Coordinates of C-alpha atoms in Angstrom, one line a residue:
X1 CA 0.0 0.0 0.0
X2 CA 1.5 3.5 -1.1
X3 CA 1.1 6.1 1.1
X4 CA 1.7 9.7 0.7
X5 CA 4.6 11.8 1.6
X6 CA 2.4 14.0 4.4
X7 CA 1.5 11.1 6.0
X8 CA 5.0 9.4 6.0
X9 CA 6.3 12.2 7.1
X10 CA 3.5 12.7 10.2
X11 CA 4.3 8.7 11.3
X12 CA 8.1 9.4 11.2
X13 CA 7.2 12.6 13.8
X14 CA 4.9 10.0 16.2
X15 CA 8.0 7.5 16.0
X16 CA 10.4 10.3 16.4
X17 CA 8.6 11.4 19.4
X18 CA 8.1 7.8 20.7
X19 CA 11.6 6.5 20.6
X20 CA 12.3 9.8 23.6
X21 CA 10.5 8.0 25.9
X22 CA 12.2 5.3 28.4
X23 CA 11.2 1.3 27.2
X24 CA 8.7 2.6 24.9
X25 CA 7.5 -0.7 23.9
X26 CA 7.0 -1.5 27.7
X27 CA 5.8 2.1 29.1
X28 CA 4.1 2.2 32.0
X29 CA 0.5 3.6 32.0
X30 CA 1.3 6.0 34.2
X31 CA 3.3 7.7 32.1
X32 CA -0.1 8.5 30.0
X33 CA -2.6 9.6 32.2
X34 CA -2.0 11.6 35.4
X35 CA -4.0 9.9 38.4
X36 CA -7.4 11.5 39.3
X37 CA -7.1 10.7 43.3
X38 CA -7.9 13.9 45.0
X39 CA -6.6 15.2 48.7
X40 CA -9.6 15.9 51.3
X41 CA -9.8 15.8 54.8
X42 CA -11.7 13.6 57.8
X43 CA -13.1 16.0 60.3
X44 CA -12.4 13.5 63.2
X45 CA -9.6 15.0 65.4
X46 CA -8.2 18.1 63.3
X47 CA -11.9 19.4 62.5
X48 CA -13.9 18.3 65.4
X49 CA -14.4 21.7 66.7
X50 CA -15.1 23.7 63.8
X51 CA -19.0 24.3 62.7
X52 CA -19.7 24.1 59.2
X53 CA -18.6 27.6 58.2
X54 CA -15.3 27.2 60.0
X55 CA -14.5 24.2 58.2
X56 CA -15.3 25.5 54.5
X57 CA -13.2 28.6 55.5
X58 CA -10.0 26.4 56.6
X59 CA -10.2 24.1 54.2
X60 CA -10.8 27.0 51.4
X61 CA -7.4 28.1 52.4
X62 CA -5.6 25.5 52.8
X63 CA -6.8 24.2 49.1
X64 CA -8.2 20.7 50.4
X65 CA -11.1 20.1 48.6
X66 CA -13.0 17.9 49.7
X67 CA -14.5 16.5 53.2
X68 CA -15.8 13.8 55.6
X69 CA -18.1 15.0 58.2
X70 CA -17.7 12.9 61.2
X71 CA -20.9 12.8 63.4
X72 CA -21.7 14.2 66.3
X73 CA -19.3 16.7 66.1
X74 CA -19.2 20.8 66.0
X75 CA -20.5 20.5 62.6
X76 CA -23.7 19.0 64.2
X77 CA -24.7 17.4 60.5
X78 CA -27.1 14.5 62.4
X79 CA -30.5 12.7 61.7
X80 CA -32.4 15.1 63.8
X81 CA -31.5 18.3 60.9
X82 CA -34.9 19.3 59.4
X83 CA -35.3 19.6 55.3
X84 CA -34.6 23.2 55.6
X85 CA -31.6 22.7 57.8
X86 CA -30.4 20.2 55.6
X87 CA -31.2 21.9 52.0
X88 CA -29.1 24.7 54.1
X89 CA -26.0 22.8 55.2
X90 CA -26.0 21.7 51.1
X91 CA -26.0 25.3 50.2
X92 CA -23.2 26.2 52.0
X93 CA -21.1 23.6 50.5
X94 CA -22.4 24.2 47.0
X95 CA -21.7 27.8 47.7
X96 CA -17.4 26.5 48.3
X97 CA -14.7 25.0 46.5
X98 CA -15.4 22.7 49.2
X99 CA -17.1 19.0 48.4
X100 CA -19.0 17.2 51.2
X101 CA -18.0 13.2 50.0
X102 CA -20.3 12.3 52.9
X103 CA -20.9 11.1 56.7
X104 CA -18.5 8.8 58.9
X105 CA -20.7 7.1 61.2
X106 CA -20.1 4.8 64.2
X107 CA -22.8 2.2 63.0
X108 CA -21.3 -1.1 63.7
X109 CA -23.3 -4.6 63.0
X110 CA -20.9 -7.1 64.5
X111 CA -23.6 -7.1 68.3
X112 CA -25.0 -10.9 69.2
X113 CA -27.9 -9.1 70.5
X114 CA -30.5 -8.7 67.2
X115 CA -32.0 -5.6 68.6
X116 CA -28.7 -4.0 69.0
X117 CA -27.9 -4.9 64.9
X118 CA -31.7 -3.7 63.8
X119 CA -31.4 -1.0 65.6
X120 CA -28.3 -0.1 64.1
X121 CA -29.3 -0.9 60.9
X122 CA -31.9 1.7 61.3
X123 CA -29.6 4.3 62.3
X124 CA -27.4 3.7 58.9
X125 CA -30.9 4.1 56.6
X126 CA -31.3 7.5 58.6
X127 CA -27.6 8.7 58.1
X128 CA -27.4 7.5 54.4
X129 CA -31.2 9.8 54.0
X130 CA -29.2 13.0 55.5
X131 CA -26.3 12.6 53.4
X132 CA -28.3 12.6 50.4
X133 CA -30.3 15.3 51.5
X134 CA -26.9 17.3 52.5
X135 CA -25.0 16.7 49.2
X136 CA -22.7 13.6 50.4
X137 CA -22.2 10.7 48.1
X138 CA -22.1 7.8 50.8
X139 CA -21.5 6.9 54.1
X140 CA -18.8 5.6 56.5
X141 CA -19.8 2.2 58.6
X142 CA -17.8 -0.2 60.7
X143 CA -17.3 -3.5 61.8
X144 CA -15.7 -3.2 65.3
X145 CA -15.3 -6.5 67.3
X146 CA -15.2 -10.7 67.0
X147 CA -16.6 -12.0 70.3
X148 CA -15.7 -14.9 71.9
X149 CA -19.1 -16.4 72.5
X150 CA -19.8 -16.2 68.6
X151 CA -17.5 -18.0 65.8
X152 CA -15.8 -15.7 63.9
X153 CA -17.1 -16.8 60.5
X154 CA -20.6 -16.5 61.7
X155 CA -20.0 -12.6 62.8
X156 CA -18.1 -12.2 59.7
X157 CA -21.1 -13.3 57.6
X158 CA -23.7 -11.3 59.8
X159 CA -21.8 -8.0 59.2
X160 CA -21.4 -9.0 55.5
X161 CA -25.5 -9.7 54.9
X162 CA -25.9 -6.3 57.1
X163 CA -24.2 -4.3 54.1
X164 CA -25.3 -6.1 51.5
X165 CA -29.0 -4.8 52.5
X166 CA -28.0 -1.1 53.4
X167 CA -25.8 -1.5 50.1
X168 CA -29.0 -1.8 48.1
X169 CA -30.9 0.5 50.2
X170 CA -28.2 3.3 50.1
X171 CA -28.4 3.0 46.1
X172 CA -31.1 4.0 45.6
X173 CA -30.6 7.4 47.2
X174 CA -27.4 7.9 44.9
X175 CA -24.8 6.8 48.2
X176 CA -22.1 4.4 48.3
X177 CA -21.9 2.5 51.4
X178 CA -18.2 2.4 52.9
X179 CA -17.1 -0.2 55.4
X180 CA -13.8 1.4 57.0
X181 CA -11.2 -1.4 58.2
X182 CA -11.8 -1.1 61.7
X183 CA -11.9 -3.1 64.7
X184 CA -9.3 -4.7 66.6
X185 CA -9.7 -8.3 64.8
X186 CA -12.1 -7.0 61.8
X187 CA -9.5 -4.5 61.0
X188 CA -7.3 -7.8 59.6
X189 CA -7.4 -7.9 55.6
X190 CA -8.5 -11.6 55.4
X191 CA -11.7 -10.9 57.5
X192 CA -12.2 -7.2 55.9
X193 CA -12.4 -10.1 52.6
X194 CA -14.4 -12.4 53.9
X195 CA -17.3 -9.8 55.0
X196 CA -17.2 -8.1 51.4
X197 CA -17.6 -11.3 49.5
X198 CA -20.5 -12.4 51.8
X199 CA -22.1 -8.6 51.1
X200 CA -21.8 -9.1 47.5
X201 CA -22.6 -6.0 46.4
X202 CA -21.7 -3.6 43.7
X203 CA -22.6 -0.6 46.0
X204 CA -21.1 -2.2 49.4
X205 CA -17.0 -1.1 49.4
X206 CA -14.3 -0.4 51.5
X207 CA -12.7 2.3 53.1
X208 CA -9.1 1.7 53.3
X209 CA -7.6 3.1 57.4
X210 CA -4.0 2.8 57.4
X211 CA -3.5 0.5 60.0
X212 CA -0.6 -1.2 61.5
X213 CA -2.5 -4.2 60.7
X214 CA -2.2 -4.3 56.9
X215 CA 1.4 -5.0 57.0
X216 CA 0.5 -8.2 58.9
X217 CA 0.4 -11.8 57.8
X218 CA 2.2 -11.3 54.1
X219 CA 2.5 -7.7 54.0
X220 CA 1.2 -5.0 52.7
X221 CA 1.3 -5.8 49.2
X222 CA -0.7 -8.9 49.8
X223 CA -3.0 -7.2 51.9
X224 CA -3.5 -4.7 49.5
X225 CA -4.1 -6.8 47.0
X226 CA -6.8 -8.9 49.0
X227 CA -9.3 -6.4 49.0
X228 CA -8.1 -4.0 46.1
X229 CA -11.2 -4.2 43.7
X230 CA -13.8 -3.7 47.1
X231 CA -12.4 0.1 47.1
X232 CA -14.7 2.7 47.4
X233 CA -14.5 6.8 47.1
X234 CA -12.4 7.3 49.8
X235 CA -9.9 6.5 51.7
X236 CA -8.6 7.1 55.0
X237 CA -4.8 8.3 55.6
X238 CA -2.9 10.0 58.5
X239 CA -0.3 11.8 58.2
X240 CA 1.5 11.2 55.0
X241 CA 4.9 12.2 55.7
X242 CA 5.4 9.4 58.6
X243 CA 7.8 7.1 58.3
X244 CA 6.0 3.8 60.1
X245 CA 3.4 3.3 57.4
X246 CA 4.7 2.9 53.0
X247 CA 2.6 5.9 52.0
X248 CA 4.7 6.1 49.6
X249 CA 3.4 2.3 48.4
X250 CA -0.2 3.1 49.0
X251 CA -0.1 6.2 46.5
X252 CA 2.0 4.0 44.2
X253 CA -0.4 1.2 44.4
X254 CA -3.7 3.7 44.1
X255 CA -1.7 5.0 41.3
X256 CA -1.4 1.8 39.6
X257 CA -5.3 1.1 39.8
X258 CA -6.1 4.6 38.1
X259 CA -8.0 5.5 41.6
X260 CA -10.4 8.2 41.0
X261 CA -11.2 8.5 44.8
X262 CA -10.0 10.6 47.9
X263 CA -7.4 10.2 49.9
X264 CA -8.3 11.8 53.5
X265 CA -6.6 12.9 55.8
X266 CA -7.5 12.0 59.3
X267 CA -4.6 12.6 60.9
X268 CA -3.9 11.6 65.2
X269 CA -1.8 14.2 66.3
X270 CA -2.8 17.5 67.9
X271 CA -0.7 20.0 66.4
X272 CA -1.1 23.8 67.7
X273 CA -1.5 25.5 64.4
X274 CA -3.9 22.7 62.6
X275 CA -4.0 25.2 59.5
X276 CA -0.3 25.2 59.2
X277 CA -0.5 21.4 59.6
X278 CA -3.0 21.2 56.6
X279 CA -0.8 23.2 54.5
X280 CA 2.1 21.0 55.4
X281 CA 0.1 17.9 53.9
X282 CA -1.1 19.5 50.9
X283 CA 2.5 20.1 50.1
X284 CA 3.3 16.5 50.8
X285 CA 0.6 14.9 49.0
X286 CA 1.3 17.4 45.7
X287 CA 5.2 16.2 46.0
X288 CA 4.5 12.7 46.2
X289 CA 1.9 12.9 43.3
X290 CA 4.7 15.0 41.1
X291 CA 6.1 11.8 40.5
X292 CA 3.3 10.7 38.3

């Protein structure tokens, strides 16, 4: 097949331009597309104090975008908000550069007692009502605890079928449900596993905690790689710049998977100047993204 001399000479340029490029034949993806994971913040210890007005304002100037309201805090975002105090906590967020990604809750459904896990149950359908209602796009639930009067795989399966139904439920008010590793036992990766594969659900996911735990066992990688297609829209991180957790390995790895989530920071210190502290991570967080 002939072709012409403009388009010899265009496919001689896209070689050209190829061959600068390290392994060419074997780039890495990354080198294509820039990831899409974004930096926000978890308003459990830095934020816990600060209404709703405080916390668009700080996080406004300290260019974090995005946020998980943790309930019963300052920000008092909670079941008992009327319509108008709810179509008025959306506003304000609408109104910011500021995105509310939704509600961390304490809901738990890991009790022996059956009135403990309805109840709590309940309480998830009325927090996953308010986010919608406040602009969120899912909620934050836990497993907490194995007890010793239970077997494990029986607990494991409860919490599971509990998500799978407030999975479905939360769909169809647009949020994703978001099972944090938590919990001194749940927090291990092989029962974080086992409780997602009995929820089964397109809509039931995890939100990763950055626990001492995941380099147990076979390691982080492993771990990682256990429960890596469960992930959800956020994911929890402290502070990135410590030295006794790979962030660098989680980024790399959330990197790897094109994550289009957030990584938030809900960091466990108490530093003075919490502003100054949030400025310090966005800094981090851009220099470990340069890289990509």
């Amino acid at each position: 097949m002939l072709i012409d001399r403009k388009t010899f000479l265009q496919n001689l340029s896209i070689a050209a331009g190829a061959a600068l490029l390290p392994d060419f034949a074997q780039a890495d993806p990354l080198l294509w597309k820039k990831p899409k994971m974004q930096l926000g913040f978890v308003t459990y210890l830095w934020g816990k104090d600060w209404d709703v007005p405080t916390l668009i304002k700080n996080l406004s100037d300290t260019r974090i975008t995005g946020v998980e309201l943790r309930v019963e805090h300052a920000h008092k975002v909670m079941p008992d908000l009327t319509p108008e105090q709810r179509k008025a906590v959306k506003k304000q967020f609408a109104d910011s550069p500021v995105k509310i990604i939704g509600l961390g809750t304490n809901q738990q459904y890991d009790y022996p007692d059956q009135d403990k896990l309805k109840a709590s149950i309940e309480r998830t359908k009325e927090f996953i009502r308010l986010s919608a209602d406040v602009g969120g796009t899912g909620v934050k639930v836990k497993p907490n605890a194995l007890h010793k009067e239970v077997p494990t795989e029986k607990t494991l399966e409860q919490i599971g079928l509990a998500l799978r139904g407030l999975a479905g439920y939360a769909a169809d008010f647009g949020q994703q449900l978001r099972l944090e590793v938590h919990g001194e036992e749940t927090q291990e990766l092989p029962n974080i596993r086992k409780i997602m594969d009995y929820a089964d659900h397109r809509n039931a996911k995890i939100c990763w905690n950055c626990n001492k735990q995941d380099l147990n066992g076979q390691g982080f990688q492993y771990n990682f790689d256990l429960v890596k297609k469960y992930f959800g829209d956020t994911c929890h991180v402290r502070e990135l710049d410590r030295t006794d957790y790979p962030y660098p390995e989680l980024i790399d790895n959330l990197a790897k998977m094109d994550y289009k989530g957030w990584v938030l920071l809900e960091c466990h210190t108490n530093p003075e100047d919490k502003i100054a502290a949030l400025k310090q991570q966005r800094q981090v967080f851009d220099t470990m993204m340069a890289k990509y």
